[in-house]
Amino acid sequence: MTSSVPLAWLVLIGVAAPACVFLVLGVTSLFNRQLPEWGTGGLAAAAMATSCVAFVVVLVARGFTQTAPRLLSYGQWSTTHEGGIAIEFLVDRLSLAFAALSAAIAGIVSAFSNRYLHREPGYNRYFVLLAMFVTGMFLVALAGNVEVLFIGWELVGLSSALLVGFFHDRPAPVGNAFRVLSIYRISDAAMLSAAVLLRHTAGSDSLSLLFGGAGIGSSVAVSGHAPTVIAILLVVAVAGKSALLPFSSWLPRAMEGPTPSSAVYYGSLSIHAGCFLLLRAGPLLEHSLAARILAGALGAATAMFAGITTRVQSDVKSSLAYAALTQVGLIVVEIALGWYTLAFIHLAGHACFRLLQFLSAPNVLHDLHGMEDAIGGRPSWTSGVIERLGSEHLRRVWFLVALERGFLDSVLDRVIVAPFTSAARQLTEMDRWLCEFVIHASGLDVVVGDEGRDE
Amino acid sequence: MRHDPESDRESPDHPLSRVIDQLAPLLPAQGPISIFIHHNTLHDFEDLPFEVAVERAAGQLGREPFLSEARYRDKLASGRILAKDVDAVLRDDLGPAASTDVGGVSARLDLRRAIALHGIPFAAGHELSWLLEETPALSRFRSDLPANARSAFASLREGGDQSKADERRAVRRLWDACVRSVARSAPPPAAKNDLPVRHRDYIQALAGLDTDAWMHPSLIRFLASYLDQGLAHWTMPNRTLGIHGCCVEIYRSRLAAQCGTWARTLPRIVLDDRAADRDALTSIEHSLAILGIDADERTDFLRAELLALRGWAGIIRQIEERPDRVPARDLTVTLRGYLAVRLLFERAALAEAARQIGFAGLLSELRSTLRERFPRPVPPTVFERAWPLFHIAQLSGLDVSIVERWEAPQVAALEEELHDFDDIRRRRILHQAFERTIRHRLYDALACHTPRDQNDRPAFQAVFCLDEREESFRRHLEEVEPACETLSTAGFFSVAMYHQGSTDAHPRPLCPVAIRPTHYVAESELETNGFAQRTRHLGRRAFGFLGYNVHQGSRLPVRGAVLMAAFGWLSLVPLVFRVIFPWLSSRWRRVRETSTAADRTRLLVDRVEAPPPIGRHAGFTVREMADIVRRVLEDTGLGDRLSPLVFVVGHGSISLNNPHESAHDCGACGGGRGGPNARAFAQMANDSRVRRLLMSDGVAIDPATWFVGAQRNTCNNDVTIFDADLVPANCRPAFERAQAAIDEARRREAHERCRRFDAVPSWYPPVAALAHVEGRAADLAQPRPEYGHATNAFCIIGRRDRTRGLFLDRRAFLVSYDPTRDAGEILARVLSAVVPVVAGISLEYYFSYVDSTGYGCGTKLPHNVTSLLGVMDGAQSDLRTGLPWQMVEIHEPARLAIVVEASPERLSLALQRNPAIERLVRHRWIWIASLEPDSSTLSEWRPTGFARHPPERTLPVVIGQSSDWYQGKRGFLPPVAIVPPSSLSA
């Protein structure tokens, strides 16, 4: 195993490059010593290129010849009597291919953003978040255990929400960023529960259960319903992150950021992170029919819902968002059916294609005009089945449902947000009442009152 | 037959109709974004003087009238505004009141000058407490005091610790004195409390609930879908019923209540309209009654309602007025339909808001109940009142003893003065001074520039568009080829037509927006090889269908899945090329275009009797052509001094990923590309029948003279020459020489343009600069393919001799006009054709710069093309009108200064004959000045008559070429005379 040393180094360099950029840009910003644009853009481009080269080299040198996954360990981050948390990357064709794809796409987007965000006040902040996101993506792709996976998952989610709220001088982006973040929290909670449960059931050998790391001891005896529960929790986490039903309503809201960030997150990488996780967790899914059925059903329902919704959207970004969601739903179905290779090819092709479409979204007028000129007139849009189905009244109702995006927002508002906020409000009331009671009972109110009057 | 409840029951005399018509001009007047026409953003305020108009609009529309005071102060610091201009503007503004004493402090002029130049930082509430407690405001004098005040405090500001302590004591005493004197005098009368008119504003102020935020998402989705011009695959059903009728059909379903908590009652409200069979106007009336709006409040209320979503309301009005400008013409669009729908939604939202705040009464009583609880403005505290006085005392260098003696009358006088010279007024003065500085620099340059002697007949002439982006191109062309002469006129060259290129799907109007063309001109392929032609056609169609199928297929589930899985990764190729190597992709684009375009085409300008697809006539008659040619020759003063070769150059701009692409095109062609006009003009002028007719009119064109049409792409600096194969042999040598000169000018012009792009290093040679602008135009990631009209500030109407060799930094619209060949007719005609276009451009840039997020459409980065009509910010927002920040960021917002080479008398006469332009001048939306044809006397228009402008500075001379002056410099450059070394030795 002499080749493992350069391999381990290359993978580490690949992951560390964007992480270093994140640290450098973040720390310089913290001290208000931001690098000039060329420095920031150059660093980001160099890091993405480095990662891309590193992953491609590893993929070519290793991935095509050796099929067995390998676990690279970079030592313990913390140690407890139960085993602690280790920094481990799992290297196989799937993880390397996804990491290389992420690096290539991140590189293109960073080159794009460098010019697109030129002279923008948030230029530096954007690149800090982009580097954070890319680091997170690499961690998700290469995670060798569930802790690393969770860290990556969180970095992706946090940077995503912060970029949705990039234009924080307007209220709409900030409100939508909160919305995205809160749905991500649901997904994160499911993910965390799955991680804890996994740890509890399988101990430090968790990855073999989750990732089916053959050769690292796949014989862990897991008893009872644990795999099913874990798998279902994972499916919930994926549903939140990949905007499957019933969480789909955050996706169009996330289109508030600059065009390239919308492209890389919701057209290309972040939206597929969930699919990738499901692919990784394939072996676990195979333990649990219920989870597979759930995933398949969610995927199919999402594909249908998004397929109808996208037809009605009259702004280019929402239209693309739902179009992307249609494919994501289908990819999830493919995974549920166990067609892993097809799912990955579909995922990779979709990520590239949608990236191009999102990046050239502002060009839609130019493109449509050019197409019309070439064809010699406006092509009559072929109507789908749905547009011709049922009575006129039924079609109007369908249209309204698609226009209002399945009313998912208001359903979420009513079923989750309203009870939650009202509970929070009651708790606040109770808290206040309790404080007042304590203050009053202990005679503190006299002192507080005096200070108040002093001002 | 179309069922059309909104127009068939239309009653123009309905009082509501009149109110709506009266309010509609307040809305942004921007049409579909693919035909972008620059216009005065505040067109509805043109009958007010500029300053009054912008300030009133600022109040009414919630926008900024001028830049912020801090921005002007930056310009003062950097020398873009001169203190002497501030002084002059203040003197003009105050007149005889300048010397009045204010509160015993100083003369009004001195006081205002000090305030305008140095400012009083506004502070109140917590901000003021912070300033007083945490900053050295009460321990040190201001560091930016005027000289006289500084000397008063000089002894205190210098030296060591002792004097620092002294200074702290002195400042503290001054502050205490201000506070005491303010405390002694009564506070000024409280400002009038402006009560809002909409229910929503009351609820928002009192309960923090924003009903607009509830209902706007659904309303916007509905409107965008209703107005959609082909972006969605599934168009909204019942669009022919009008906005209100369609809304009633769609939202009457019980499911509509699920649009949000706010929509609980929406289906009921909608069904009620349907049951009562109301049309849009009666629905509005009904809603107004339910909302408790009295007849006298209607105008105010409806205005506020319209302005709440002004971008969408504006586009609805635009389509209502010009339905021919959108592709989807089967839908009925009316502003009253929109208002009716808006009020239905609003009623539902207000009912829910009333429920949430526990209001049980009728909606009509909601406002009166809330009005009583509306917060009253808090009178200013003693500290808040003392703060500006404290600054006045410092700025005027007042001694504490004086301040201590202030009594109520002095304090009242000063407070009155401060109220009068408030923030808006200070910005107005600073802005006027800013413009004055810019304007006078041009006046000085024009007055000092000595006209060059007209040498022999030029080797060739080139007529350009008056666009200020051609100023640099013309200058470089003349520097490369001193034997040529350049001229300019409105870039449609008087050819008003619908044009359809051989590869265009639709005809497009190419003329100023005020004209509706009646002529249709098509381009046809001139092909001998039928097979090649068919192959090309098939290839193009196949390419188009491929693109169309990918576009649509990517949005479908199954077709999309096949596409993505099989070919998705292929898109990495265009991604890498278009993002990382844009220059290469521009080459590839060119290869593809030349391979699918016909080798030779001709314009069908001759009249054909067959009915045209649009307009009234196909082609022009010989008489019409002769009139067009004559008009341009007369306007430009070319008449009898034509050289053997004349280029006619229109312009356009092609860029990628730019929804505002059309805003870079030719304004005189109504946001289209002017090449076809130039080509048609050349073809007409070359026509022997036209020349014979002109000869009989007394306009002789030498038979040896040949006209060549061309188009310049202002983005990538390509110059396309049309019908080059027709150039006769005797003109060939001159033609080839001219082509070489144009090629060199392309490089040099790109070079000059690149100095404003931060991304281009200043050492770039012209060849690299040309490659850079070519890449920029094909770059998917480039939000600034070119800077368009940014920095425009002047318009000069006169002979080229008056400006030839003058470096005007791409800031001046140049219009050729020869006063020596005009009896007055031509000037009036030129003014009426040119001034509306250039004033519209200048004012649109002014407003989009001054308030980028209000009048303009803010940063481009989150823009989202919607309905193929315009852009929204991010996921969903009001339709954003105006120009994006990336287009205007290097602009200087100044009203256009027009200088006309004509005597004041003749100019006055010409103005009198154009009442619309006269109004713009009278209300100072533009400045106008006369430059005497035979001397350097320049006089500026004032309400009292023309006033002579004595030159304030001399004109620097740079020997060499333009690049010797601009190379290595990024910012604005003042005019200089560029003198070629050869002419110096001669």
PDB file of C-alpha atoms in Angstrom, chain B residues 116-266:
ATOM      1  CA  ALA B 116     -23.474  73.891   2.221  1.00  0.00           C
ATOM      2  CA  LEU B 117     -19.722  73.415   2.017  1.00  0.00           C
ATOM      3  CA  HIS B 118     -19.197  71.805   5.396  1.00  0.00           C
ATOM      4  CA  GLY B 119     -22.534  70.382   6.371  1.00  0.00           C
ATOM      5  CA  ILE B 120     -24.284  69.741   9.634  1.00  0.00           C
ATOM      6  CA  PRO B 121     -24.417  66.055  10.447  1.00  0.00           C
ATOM      7  CA  PHE B 122     -28.006  65.144  11.099  1.00  0.00           C
ATOM      8  CA  ALA B 123     -28.529  63.333  14.350  1.00  0.00           C
ATOM      9  CA  ALA B 124     -31.480  62.636  16.610  1.00  0.00           C
ATOM     10  CA  GLY B 125     -32.589  60.208  19.235  1.00  0.00           C
ATOM     11  CA  HIS B 126     -30.180  57.462  20.168  1.00  0.00           C
ATOM     12  CA  GLU B 127     -27.786  58.405  17.410  1.00  0.00           C
ATOM     13  CA  LEU B 128     -27.371  61.851  18.943  1.00  0.00           C
ATOM     14  CA  SER B 129     -26.881  60.401  22.415  1.00  0.00           C
ATOM     15  CA  TRP B 130     -24.198  58.157  21.004  1.00  0.00           C
ATOM     16  CA  LEU B 131     -22.481  61.041  19.219  1.00  0.00           C
ATOM     17  CA  LEU B 132     -22.506  63.163  22.359  1.00  0.00           C
ATOM     18  CA  GLU B 133     -21.332  60.421  24.675  1.00  0.00           C
ATOM     19  CA  GLU B 134     -19.020  58.257  22.618  1.00  0.00           C
ATOM     20  CA  THR B 135     -17.387  60.560  20.078  1.00  0.00           C
ATOM     21  CA  PRO B 136     -15.174  63.608  20.513  1.00  0.00           C
ATOM     22  CA  ALA B 137     -18.041  65.841  19.356  1.00  0.00           C
ATOM     23  CA  LEU B 138     -18.110  67.588  22.750  1.00  0.00           C
ATOM     24  CA  SER B 139     -14.388  67.628  23.355  1.00  0.00           C
ATOM     25  CA  ARG B 140     -12.913  68.838  20.082  1.00  0.00           C
ATOM     26  CA  PHE B 141     -13.893  71.399  17.506  1.00  0.00           C
ATOM     27  CA  ARG B 142     -14.744  70.087  14.090  1.00  0.00           C
ATOM     28  CA  SER B 143     -11.664  69.501  12.039  1.00  0.00           C
ATOM     29  CA  ASP B 144     -13.233  70.649   8.767  1.00  0.00           C
ATOM     30  CA  LEU B 145     -14.103  74.227   9.677  1.00  0.00           C
ATOM     31  CA  PRO B 146     -13.904  77.056   7.142  1.00  0.00           C
ATOM     32  CA  ALA B 147     -10.798  79.234   7.325  1.00  0.00           C
ATOM     33  CA  ASN B 148     -12.305  82.156   9.202  1.00  0.00           C
ATOM     34  CA  ALA B 149     -13.844  79.927  11.846  1.00  0.00           C
ATOM     35  CA  ARG B 150     -10.656  77.977  12.163  1.00  0.00           C
ATOM     36  CA  SER B 151      -8.698  81.115  12.945  1.00  0.00           C
ATOM     37  CA  ALA B 152     -11.201  81.972  15.661  1.00  0.00           C
ATOM     38  CA  PHE B 153     -10.465  78.703  17.405  1.00  0.00           C
ATOM     39  CA  ALA B 154      -6.862  78.460  16.262  1.00  0.00           C
ATOM     40  CA  SER B 155      -5.307  79.240  19.620  1.00  0.00           C
ATOM     41  CA  LEU B 156      -7.240  76.371  21.130  1.00  0.00           C
ATOM     42  CA  ARG B 157      -6.514  73.752  18.524  1.00  0.00           C
ATOM     43  CA  GLU B 158      -2.754  73.863  18.657  1.00  0.00           C
ATOM     44  CA  GLY B 159      -0.220  72.718  21.157  1.00  0.00           C
ATOM     45  CA  GLY B 160       0.034  70.226  23.913  1.00  0.00           C
ATOM     46  CA  ASP B 161      -2.035  68.791  26.678  1.00  0.00           C
ATOM     47  CA  GLN B 162      -2.846  72.080  28.236  1.00  0.00           C
ATOM     48  CA  SER B 163      -4.496  73.458  25.135  1.00  0.00           C
ATOM     49  CA  LYS B 164      -6.283  70.158  24.592  1.00  0.00           C
ATOM     50  CA  ALA B 165      -7.854  70.569  27.971  1.00  0.00           C
ATOM     51  CA  ASP B 166      -8.649  74.164  27.089  1.00  0.00           C
ATOM     52  CA  GLU B 167     -10.238  73.075  23.865  1.00  0.00           C
ATOM     53  CA  ARG B 168     -12.349  70.486  25.633  1.00  0.00           C
ATOM     54  CA  ARG B 169     -13.523  73.114  28.082  1.00  0.00           C
ATOM     55  CA  ALA B 170     -14.274  75.611  25.321  1.00  0.00           C
ATOM     56  CA  VAL B 171     -16.245  73.110  23.254  1.00  0.00           C
ATOM     57  CA  ARG B 172     -18.181  72.032  26.293  1.00  0.00           C
ATOM     58  CA  ARG B 173     -18.994  75.638  27.158  1.00  0.00           C
ATOM     59  CA  LEU B 174     -20.155  76.308  23.626  1.00  0.00           C
ATOM     60  CA  TRP B 175     -22.431  73.257  23.736  1.00  0.00           C
ATOM     61  CA  ASP B 176     -23.820  74.197  27.141  1.00  0.00           C
ATOM     62  CA  ALA B 177     -24.476  77.717  25.905  1.00  0.00           C
ATOM     63  CA  CYS B 178     -26.367  76.340  22.896  1.00  0.00           C
ATOM     64  CA  VAL B 179     -28.418  74.050  25.088  1.00  0.00           C
ATOM     65  CA  ARG B 180     -29.263  76.884  27.492  1.00  0.00           C
ATOM     66  CA  SER B 181     -30.236  79.305  24.780  1.00  0.00           C
ATOM     67  CA  VAL B 182     -32.444  76.695  23.136  1.00  0.00           C
ATOM     68  CA  ALA B 183     -34.049  75.895  26.480  1.00  0.00           C
ATOM     69  CA  ARG B 184     -34.850  79.579  26.882  1.00  0.00           C
ATOM     70  CA  SER B 185     -36.817  79.773  23.646  1.00  0.00           C
ATOM     71  CA  ALA B 186     -40.047  78.096  22.692  1.00  0.00           C
ATOM     72  CA  PRO B 187     -39.834  75.140  20.331  1.00  0.00           C
ATOM     73  CA  PRO B 188     -40.784  75.730  16.705  1.00  0.00           C
ATOM     74  CA  PRO B 189     -44.342  74.836  15.746  1.00  0.00           C
ATOM     75  CA  ALA B 190     -44.772  71.110  15.282  1.00  0.00           C
ATOM     76  CA  ALA B 191     -44.688  69.829  11.744  1.00  0.00           C
ATOM     77  CA  LYS B 192     -47.960  68.829  10.167  1.00  0.00           C
ATOM     78  CA  ASN B 193     -48.696  65.177  10.690  1.00  0.00           C
ATOM     79  CA  ASP B 194     -49.230  63.541   7.321  1.00  0.00           C
ATOM     80  CA  LEU B 195     -51.710  60.757   7.846  1.00  0.00           C
ATOM     81  CA  PRO B 196     -51.499  57.830   5.464  1.00  0.00           C
ATOM     82  CA  VAL B 197     -54.447  56.997   3.275  1.00  0.00           C
ATOM     83  CA  ARG B 198     -54.255  53.228   2.981  1.00  0.00           C
ATOM     84  CA  HIS B 199     -55.587  50.849   5.593  1.00  0.00           C
ATOM     85  CA  ARG B 200     -52.444  48.838   5.250  1.00  0.00           C
ATOM     86  CA  ASP B 201     -50.242  51.701   6.416  1.00  0.00           C
ATOM     87  CA  TYR B 202     -52.286  52.118   9.584  1.00  0.00           C
ATOM     88  CA  ILE B 203     -52.235  48.423  10.358  1.00  0.00           C
ATOM     89  CA  GLN B 204     -48.546  48.228   9.682  1.00  0.00           C
ATOM     90  CA  ALA B 205     -47.735  51.217  11.874  1.00  0.00           C
ATOM     91  CA  LEU B 206     -49.956  50.092  14.732  1.00  0.00           C
ATOM     92  CA  ALA B 207     -49.857  46.306  14.675  1.00  0.00           C
ATOM     93  CA  GLY B 208     -46.788  45.497  12.578  1.00  0.00           C
ATOM     94  CA  LEU B 209     -48.841  43.464  10.102  1.00  0.00           C
ATOM     95  CA  ASP B 210     -48.068  44.082   6.441  1.00  0.00           C
ATOM     96  CA  THR B 211     -51.046  43.085   4.329  1.00  0.00           C
ATOM     97  CA  ASP B 212     -49.094  43.937   1.169  1.00  0.00           C
ATOM     98  CA  ALA B 213     -46.489  41.348   2.075  1.00  0.00           C
ATOM     99  CA  TRP B 214     -49.289  38.819   2.482  1.00  0.00           C
ATOM    100  CA  MET B 215     -51.121  39.344  -0.755  1.00  0.00           C
ATOM    101  CA  HIS B 216     -48.421  40.611  -3.118  1.00  0.00           C
ATOM    102  CA  PRO B 217     -46.824  37.202  -3.791  1.00  0.00           C
ATOM    103  CA  SER B 218     -50.115  35.784  -5.035  1.00  0.00           C
ATOM    104  CA  LEU B 219     -51.038  38.965  -6.868  1.00  0.00           C
ATOM    105  CA  ILE B 220     -47.661  39.116  -8.598  1.00  0.00           C
ATOM    106  CA  ARG B 221     -47.872  35.457  -9.590  1.00  0.00           C
ATOM    107  CA  PHE B 222     -51.301  36.075 -11.051  1.00  0.00           C
ATOM    108  CA  LEU B 223     -50.245  39.197 -12.955  1.00  0.00           C
ATOM    109  CA  ALA B 224     -47.024  37.675 -14.252  1.00  0.00           C
ATOM    110  CA  SER B 225     -48.882  34.636 -15.444  1.00  0.00           C
ATOM    111  CA  TYR B 226     -51.659  36.685 -16.980  1.00  0.00           C
ATOM    112  CA  LEU B 227     -49.276  38.978 -18.871  1.00  0.00           C
ATOM    113  CA  ASP B 228     -46.844  36.228 -19.820  1.00  0.00           C
ATOM    114  CA  GLN B 229     -45.571  36.573 -23.386  1.00  0.00           C
ATOM    115  CA  GLY B 230     -44.387  33.013 -23.840  1.00  0.00           C
ATOM    116  CA  LEU B 231     -42.111  32.051 -20.992  1.00  0.00           C
ATOM    117  CA  ALA B 232     -44.478  29.549 -19.377  1.00  0.00           C
ATOM    118  CA  HIS B 233     -45.539  26.533 -21.414  1.00  0.00           C
ATOM    119  CA  TRP B 234     -49.007  26.501 -20.004  1.00  0.00           C
ATOM    120  CA  THR B 235     -50.693  29.817 -20.508  1.00  0.00           C
ATOM    121  CA  MET B 236     -53.324  31.002 -18.113  1.00  0.00           C
ATOM    122  CA  PRO B 237     -56.859  29.980 -19.082  1.00  0.00           C
ATOM    123  CA  ASN B 238     -59.504  32.651 -19.716  1.00  0.00           C
ATOM    124  CA  ARG B 239     -57.003  35.369 -20.549  1.00  0.00           C
ATOM    125  CA  THR B 240     -59.393  36.863 -23.054  1.00  0.00           C
ATOM    126  CA  LEU B 241     -61.787  37.801 -20.278  1.00  0.00           C
ATOM    127  CA  GLY B 242     -59.649  40.675 -19.115  1.00  0.00           C
ATOM    128  CA  ILE B 243     -57.673  40.846 -15.886  1.00  0.00           C
ATOM    129  CA  HIS B 244     -60.709  41.136 -13.661  1.00  0.00           C
ATOM    130  CA  GLY B 245     -62.819  38.626 -15.550  1.00  0.00           C
ATOM    131  CA  CYS B 246     -60.012  36.078 -15.599  1.00  0.00           C
ATOM    132  CA  CYS B 247     -59.316  36.559 -11.911  1.00  0.00           C
ATOM    133  CA  VAL B 248     -62.971  35.989 -11.068  1.00  0.00           C
ATOM    134  CA  GLU B 249     -62.966  32.737 -12.998  1.00  0.00           C
ATOM    135  CA  ILE B 250     -59.779  31.412 -11.475  1.00  0.00           C
ATOM    136  CA  TYR B 251     -60.112  32.512  -7.867  1.00  0.00           C
ATOM    137  CA  ARG B 252     -63.722  31.586  -7.386  1.00  0.00           C
ATOM    138  CA  SER B 253     -62.709  28.033  -6.622  1.00  0.00           C
ATOM    139  CA  ARG B 254     -62.808  27.256  -2.918  1.00  0.00           C
ATOM    140  CA  LEU B 255     -59.189  26.198  -3.172  1.00  0.00           C
ATOM    141  CA  ALA B 256     -58.223  29.844  -3.614  1.00  0.00           C
ATOM    142  CA  ALA B 257     -58.677  30.259   0.122  1.00  0.00           C
ATOM    143  CA  GLN B 258     -55.500  28.190   0.458  1.00  0.00           C
ATOM    144  CA  CYS B 259     -53.370  30.940  -1.122  1.00  0.00           C
ATOM    145  CA  GLY B 260     -52.510  31.922   2.415  1.00  0.00           C
ATOM    146  CA  THR B 261     -54.071  32.714   5.746  1.00  0.00           C
ATOM    147  CA  TRP B 262     -54.976  36.093   4.337  1.00  0.00           C
ATOM    148  CA  ALA B 263     -57.035  34.551   1.535  1.00  0.00           C
ATOM    149  CA  ARG B 264     -59.618  32.962   3.808  1.00  0.00           C
ATOM    150  CA  THR B 265     -62.389  35.131   2.397  1.00  0.00           C
ATOM    151  CA  LEU B 266     -61.050  35.554  -1.125  1.00  0.00           C
TER     152      LEU B 266
END
